[in-house]
PDB file of C-alpha atoms in Angstrom:
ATOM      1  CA  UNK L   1     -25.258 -48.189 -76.181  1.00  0.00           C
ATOM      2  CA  UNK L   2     -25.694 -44.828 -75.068  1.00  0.00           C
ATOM      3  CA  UNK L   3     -29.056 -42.701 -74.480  1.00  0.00           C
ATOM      4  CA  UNK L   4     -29.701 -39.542 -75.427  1.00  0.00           C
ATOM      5  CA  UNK L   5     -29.394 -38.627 -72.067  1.00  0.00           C
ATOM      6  CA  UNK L   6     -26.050 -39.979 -71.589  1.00  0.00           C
ATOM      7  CA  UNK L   7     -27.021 -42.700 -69.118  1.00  0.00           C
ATOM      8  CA  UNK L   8     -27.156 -46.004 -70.501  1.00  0.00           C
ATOM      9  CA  UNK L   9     -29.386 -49.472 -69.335  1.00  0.00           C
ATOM     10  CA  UNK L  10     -26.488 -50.977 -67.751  1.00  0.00           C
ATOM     11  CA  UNK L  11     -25.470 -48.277 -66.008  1.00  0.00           C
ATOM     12  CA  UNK L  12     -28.860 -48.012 -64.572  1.00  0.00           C
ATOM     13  CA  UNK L  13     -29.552 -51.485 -64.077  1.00  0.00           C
ATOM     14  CA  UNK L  14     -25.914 -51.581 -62.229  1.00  0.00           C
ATOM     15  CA  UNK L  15     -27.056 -48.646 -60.080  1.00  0.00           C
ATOM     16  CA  UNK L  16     -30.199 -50.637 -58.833  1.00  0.00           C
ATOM     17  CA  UNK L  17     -28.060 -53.661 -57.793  1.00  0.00           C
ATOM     18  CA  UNK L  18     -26.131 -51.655 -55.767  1.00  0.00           C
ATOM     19  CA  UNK L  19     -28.435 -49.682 -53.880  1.00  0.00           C
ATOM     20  CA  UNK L  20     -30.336 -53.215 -53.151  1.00  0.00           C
ATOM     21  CA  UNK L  21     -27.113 -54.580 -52.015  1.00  0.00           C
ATOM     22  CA  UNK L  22     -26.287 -51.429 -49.670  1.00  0.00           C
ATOM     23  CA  UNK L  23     -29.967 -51.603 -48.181  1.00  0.00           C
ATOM     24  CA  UNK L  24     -29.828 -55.556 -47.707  1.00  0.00           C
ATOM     25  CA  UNK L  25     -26.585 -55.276 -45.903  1.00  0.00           C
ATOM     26  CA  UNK L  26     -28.137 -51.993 -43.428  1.00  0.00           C
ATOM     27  CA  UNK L  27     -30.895 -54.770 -42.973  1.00  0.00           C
ATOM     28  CA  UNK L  28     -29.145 -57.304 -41.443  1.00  0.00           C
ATOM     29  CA  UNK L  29     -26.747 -54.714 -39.540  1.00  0.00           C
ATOM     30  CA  UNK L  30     -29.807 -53.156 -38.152  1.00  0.00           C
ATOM     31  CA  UNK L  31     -31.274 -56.949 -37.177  1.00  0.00           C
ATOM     32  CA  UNK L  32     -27.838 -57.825 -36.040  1.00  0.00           C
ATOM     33  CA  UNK L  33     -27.774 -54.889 -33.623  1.00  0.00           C
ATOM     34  CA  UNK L  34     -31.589 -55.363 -32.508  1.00  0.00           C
ATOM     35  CA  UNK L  35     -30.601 -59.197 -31.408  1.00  0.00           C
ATOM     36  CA  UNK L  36     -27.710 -58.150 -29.358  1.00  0.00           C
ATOM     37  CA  UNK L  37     -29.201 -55.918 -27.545  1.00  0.00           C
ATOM     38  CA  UNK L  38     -32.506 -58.153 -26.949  1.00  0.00           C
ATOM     39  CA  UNK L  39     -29.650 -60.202 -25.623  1.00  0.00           C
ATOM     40  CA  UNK L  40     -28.201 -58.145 -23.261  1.00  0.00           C
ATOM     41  CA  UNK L  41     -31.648 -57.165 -21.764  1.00  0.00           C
ATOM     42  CA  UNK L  42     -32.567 -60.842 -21.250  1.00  0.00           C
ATOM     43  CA  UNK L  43     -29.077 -61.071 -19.760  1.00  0.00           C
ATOM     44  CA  UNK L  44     -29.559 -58.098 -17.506  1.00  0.00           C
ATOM     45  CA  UNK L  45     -33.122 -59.603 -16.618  1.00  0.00           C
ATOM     46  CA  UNK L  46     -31.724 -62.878 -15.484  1.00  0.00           C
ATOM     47  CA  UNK L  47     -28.945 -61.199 -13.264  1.00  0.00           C
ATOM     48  CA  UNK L  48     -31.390 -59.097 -11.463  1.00  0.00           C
ATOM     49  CA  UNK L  49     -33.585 -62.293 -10.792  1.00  0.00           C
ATOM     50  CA  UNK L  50     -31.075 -64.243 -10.146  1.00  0.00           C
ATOM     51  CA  UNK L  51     -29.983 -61.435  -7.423  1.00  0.00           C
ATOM     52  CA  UNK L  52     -33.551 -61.158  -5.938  1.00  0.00           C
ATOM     53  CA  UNK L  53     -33.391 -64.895  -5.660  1.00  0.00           C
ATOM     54  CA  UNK L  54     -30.004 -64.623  -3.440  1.00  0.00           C
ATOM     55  CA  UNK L  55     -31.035 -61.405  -1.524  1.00  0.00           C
ATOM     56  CA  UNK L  56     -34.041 -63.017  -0.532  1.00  0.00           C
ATOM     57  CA  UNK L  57     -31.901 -66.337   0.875  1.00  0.00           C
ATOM     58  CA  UNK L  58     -29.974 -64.301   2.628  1.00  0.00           C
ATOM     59  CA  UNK L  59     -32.545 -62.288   4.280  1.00  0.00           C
ATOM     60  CA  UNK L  60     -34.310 -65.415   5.028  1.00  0.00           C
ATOM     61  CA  UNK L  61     -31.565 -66.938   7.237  1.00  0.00           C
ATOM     62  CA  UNK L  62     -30.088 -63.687   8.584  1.00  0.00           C
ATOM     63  CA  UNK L  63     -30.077 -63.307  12.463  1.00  0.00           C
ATOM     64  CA  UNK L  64     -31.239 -59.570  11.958  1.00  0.00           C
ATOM     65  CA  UNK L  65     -34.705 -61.248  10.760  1.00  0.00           C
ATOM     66  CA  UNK L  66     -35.150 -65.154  11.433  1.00  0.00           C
ATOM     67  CA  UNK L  67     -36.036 -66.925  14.826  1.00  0.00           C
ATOM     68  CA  UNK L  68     -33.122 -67.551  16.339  1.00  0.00           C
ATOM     69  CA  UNK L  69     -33.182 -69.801  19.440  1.00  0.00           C
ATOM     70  CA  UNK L  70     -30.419 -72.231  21.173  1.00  0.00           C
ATOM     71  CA  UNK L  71     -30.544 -74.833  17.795  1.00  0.00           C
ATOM     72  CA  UNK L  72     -29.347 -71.556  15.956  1.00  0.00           C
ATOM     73  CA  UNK L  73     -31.456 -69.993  13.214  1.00  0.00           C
ATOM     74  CA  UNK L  74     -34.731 -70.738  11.971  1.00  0.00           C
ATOM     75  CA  UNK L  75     -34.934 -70.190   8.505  1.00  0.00           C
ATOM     76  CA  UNK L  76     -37.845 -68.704   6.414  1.00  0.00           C
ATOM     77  CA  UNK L  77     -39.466 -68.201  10.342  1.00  0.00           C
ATOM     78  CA  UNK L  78     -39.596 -64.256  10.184  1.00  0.00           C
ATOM     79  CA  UNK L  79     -39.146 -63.265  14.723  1.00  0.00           C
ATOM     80  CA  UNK L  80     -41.473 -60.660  15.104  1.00  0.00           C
ATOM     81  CA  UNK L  81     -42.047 -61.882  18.861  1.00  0.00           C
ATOM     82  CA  UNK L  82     -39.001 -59.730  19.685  1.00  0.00           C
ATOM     83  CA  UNK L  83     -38.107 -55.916  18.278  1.00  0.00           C
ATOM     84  CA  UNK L  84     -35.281 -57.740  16.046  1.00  0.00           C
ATOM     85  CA  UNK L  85     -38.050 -57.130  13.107  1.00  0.00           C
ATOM     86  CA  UNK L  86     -40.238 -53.885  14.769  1.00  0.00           C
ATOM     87  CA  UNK L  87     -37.230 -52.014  15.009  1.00  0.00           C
ATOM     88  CA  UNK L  88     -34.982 -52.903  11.818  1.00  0.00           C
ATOM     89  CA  UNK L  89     -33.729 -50.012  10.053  1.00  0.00           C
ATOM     90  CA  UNK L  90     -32.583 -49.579   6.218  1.00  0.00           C
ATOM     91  CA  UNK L  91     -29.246 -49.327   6.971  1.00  0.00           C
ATOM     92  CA  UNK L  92     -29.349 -52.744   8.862  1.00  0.00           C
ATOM     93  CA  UNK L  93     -31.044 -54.296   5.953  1.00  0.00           C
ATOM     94  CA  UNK L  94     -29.128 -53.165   3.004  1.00  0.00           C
ATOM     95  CA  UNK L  95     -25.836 -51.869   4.298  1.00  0.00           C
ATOM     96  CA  UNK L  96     -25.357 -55.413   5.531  1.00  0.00           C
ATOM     97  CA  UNK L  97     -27.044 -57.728   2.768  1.00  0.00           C
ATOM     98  CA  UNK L  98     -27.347 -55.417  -0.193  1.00  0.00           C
ATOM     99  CA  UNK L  99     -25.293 -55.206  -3.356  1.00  0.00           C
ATOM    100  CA  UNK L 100     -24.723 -51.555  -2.322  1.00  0.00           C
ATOM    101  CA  UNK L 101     -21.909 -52.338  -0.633  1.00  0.00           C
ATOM    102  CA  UNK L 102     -19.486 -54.225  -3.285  1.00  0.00           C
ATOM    103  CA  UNK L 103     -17.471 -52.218  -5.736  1.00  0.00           C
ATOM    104  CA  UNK L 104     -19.210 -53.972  -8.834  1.00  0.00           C
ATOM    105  CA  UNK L 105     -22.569 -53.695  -8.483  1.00  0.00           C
ATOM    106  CA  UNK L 106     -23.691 -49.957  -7.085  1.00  0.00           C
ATOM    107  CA  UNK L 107     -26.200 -48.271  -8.733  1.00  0.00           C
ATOM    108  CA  UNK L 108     -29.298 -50.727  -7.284  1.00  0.00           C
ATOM    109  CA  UNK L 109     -32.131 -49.785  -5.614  1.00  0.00           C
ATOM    110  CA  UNK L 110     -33.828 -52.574  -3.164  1.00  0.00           C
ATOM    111  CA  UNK L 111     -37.032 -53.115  -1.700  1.00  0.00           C
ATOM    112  CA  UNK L 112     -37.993 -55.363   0.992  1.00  0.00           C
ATOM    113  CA  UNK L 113     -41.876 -56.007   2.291  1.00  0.00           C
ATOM    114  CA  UNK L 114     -43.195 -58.625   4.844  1.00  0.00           C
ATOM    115  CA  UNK L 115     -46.575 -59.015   4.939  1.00  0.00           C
ATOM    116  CA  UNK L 116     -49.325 -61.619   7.356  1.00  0.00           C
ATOM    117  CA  UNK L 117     -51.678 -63.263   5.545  1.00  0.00           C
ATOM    118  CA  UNK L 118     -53.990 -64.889   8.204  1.00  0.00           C
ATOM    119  CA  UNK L 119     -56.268 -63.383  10.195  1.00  0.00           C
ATOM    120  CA  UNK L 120     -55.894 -60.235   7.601  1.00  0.00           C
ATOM    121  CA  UNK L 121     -53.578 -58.725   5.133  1.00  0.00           C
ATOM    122  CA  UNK L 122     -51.164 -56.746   7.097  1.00  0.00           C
ATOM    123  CA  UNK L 123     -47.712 -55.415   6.134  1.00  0.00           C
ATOM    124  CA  UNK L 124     -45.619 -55.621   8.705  1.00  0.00           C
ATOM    125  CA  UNK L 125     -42.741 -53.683   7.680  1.00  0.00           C
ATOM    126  CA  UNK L 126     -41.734 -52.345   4.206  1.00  0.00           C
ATOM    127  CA  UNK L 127     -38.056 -50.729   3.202  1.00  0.00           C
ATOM    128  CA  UNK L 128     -36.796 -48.774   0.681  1.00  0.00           C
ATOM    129  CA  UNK L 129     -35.044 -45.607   1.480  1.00  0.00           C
ATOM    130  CA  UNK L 130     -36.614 -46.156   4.521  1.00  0.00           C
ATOM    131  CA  UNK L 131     -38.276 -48.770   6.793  1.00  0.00           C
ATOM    132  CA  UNK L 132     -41.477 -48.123   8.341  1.00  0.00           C
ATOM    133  CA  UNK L 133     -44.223 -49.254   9.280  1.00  0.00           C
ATOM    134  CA  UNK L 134     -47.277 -48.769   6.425  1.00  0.00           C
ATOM    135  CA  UNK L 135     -49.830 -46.723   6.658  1.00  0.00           C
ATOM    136  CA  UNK L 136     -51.876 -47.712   3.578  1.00  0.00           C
ATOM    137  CA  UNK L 137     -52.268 -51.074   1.942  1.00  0.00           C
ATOM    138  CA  UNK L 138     -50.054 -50.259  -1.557  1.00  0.00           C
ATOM    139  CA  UNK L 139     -49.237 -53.656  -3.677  1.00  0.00           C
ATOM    140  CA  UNK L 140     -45.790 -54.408  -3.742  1.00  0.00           C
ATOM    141  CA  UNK L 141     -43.704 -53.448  -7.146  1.00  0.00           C
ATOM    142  CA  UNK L 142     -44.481 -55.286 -10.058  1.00  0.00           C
ATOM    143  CA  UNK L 143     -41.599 -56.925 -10.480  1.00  0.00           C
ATOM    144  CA  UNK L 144     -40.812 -58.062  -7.344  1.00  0.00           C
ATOM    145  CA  UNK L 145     -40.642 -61.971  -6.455  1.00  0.00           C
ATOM    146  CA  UNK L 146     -42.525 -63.521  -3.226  1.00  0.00           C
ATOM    147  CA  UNK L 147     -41.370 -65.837  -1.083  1.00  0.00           C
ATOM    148  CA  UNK L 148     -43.554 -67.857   1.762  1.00  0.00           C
ATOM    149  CA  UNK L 149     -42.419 -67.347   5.232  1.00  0.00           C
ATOM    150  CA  UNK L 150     -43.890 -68.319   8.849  1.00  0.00           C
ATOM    151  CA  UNK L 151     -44.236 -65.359  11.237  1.00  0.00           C
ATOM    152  CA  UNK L 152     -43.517 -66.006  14.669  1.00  0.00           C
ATOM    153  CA  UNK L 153     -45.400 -64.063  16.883  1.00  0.00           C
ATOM    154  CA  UNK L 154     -44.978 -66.343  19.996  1.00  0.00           C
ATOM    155  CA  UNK L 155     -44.040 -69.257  20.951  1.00  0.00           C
ATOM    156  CA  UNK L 156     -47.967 -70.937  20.264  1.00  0.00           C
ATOM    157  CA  UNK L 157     -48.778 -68.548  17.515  1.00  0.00           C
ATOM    158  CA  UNK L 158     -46.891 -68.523  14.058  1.00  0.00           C
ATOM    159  CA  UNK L 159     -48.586 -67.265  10.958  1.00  0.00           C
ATOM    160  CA  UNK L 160     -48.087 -67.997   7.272  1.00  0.00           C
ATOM    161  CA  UNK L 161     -47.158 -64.868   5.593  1.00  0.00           C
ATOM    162  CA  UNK L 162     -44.684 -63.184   2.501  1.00  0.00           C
ATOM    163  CA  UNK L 163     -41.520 -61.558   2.003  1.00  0.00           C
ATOM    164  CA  UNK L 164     -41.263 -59.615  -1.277  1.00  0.00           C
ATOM    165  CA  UNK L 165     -38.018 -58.730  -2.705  1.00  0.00           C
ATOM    166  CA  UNK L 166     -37.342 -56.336  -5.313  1.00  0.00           C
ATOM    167  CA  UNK L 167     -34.041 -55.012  -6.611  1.00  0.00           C
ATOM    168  CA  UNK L 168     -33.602 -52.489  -9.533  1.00  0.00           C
ATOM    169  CA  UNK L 169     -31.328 -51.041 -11.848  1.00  0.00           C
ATOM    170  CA  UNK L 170     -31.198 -47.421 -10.374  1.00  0.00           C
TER     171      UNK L 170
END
């Protein structure tokens, strides 16, 4: 049965159906699409830890940073008794241990801080760009993890201290 306006109830009523189906199936494309990409940022999150987690094992038991003596390397046992540590440059640290290097993975920036704990709070050395020794107490990024380490100072006087690691998407 037609209106006077030429429309009729079921023509209407048809109409409403399939605008409701339309926006119920934008719905779950738009949900659909908000999951997978919550899923690829937990993904990307887990990788990155995952790689702060290695860097920092590495760095740990490298000879450019651990006490190294005749029984080989110490590690976790940061040498500052020698210039191995007061002298390191960036291009020791991540040229040689960073995911710069491999094909894959450029495009990550890296941070690296060692700080004493006992008598004071001291950093001892932080790298980015650069590696340098602090002039001002700044906390280390948010993000990055800490690790316990022993400083060696000499042979009679290790102190408990930190290693933050900290690598980014750049």
């Amino acid at each position: 049965m037609r209106s006077k306006g030429g429309i009729s109830f079921q023509t209407i009523e048809n109409l409403i159906v399939v605008f409701f189906a339309i926006v119920i199936v934008g719905v779950l494309i738009y949900r659909l699409q908000v999951k997978i990409d919550v899923k690829n940022v937990i993904e990307e999150n887990e990788v990155l830890i995952n790689r702060k987690i290695i860097y920092a094992k590495v760095l740990l038991s490298s000879s450019d940073i651990a006490y190294t003596d005749k029984n080989g390397v110490h590690k976790g046992v940061i040498d500052y008794e020698t210039d191995k540590v007061k002298t390191l440059t960036s291009e020791q640290l991540f040229s040689k241990y960073s995911y710069q290097s491999d094909g894959i993975s450029k495009g990550y920036s890296h941070y690296i801080r060692i700080d004493v704990l006992e008598p004071k709070i001291e950093t001892l050395i932080e790298c980015d760009e650069k590696c340098s020794k602090p002039s001002r107490m700044l906390p280390p990024p948010e993000d990055a993890l800490e690790f316990p380490v022993d400083i060696r100072y000499s042979k009679d006087d290790v102190r408990l201290g930190k290693l933050y690691v900290d690598i980014t998407k750049s």
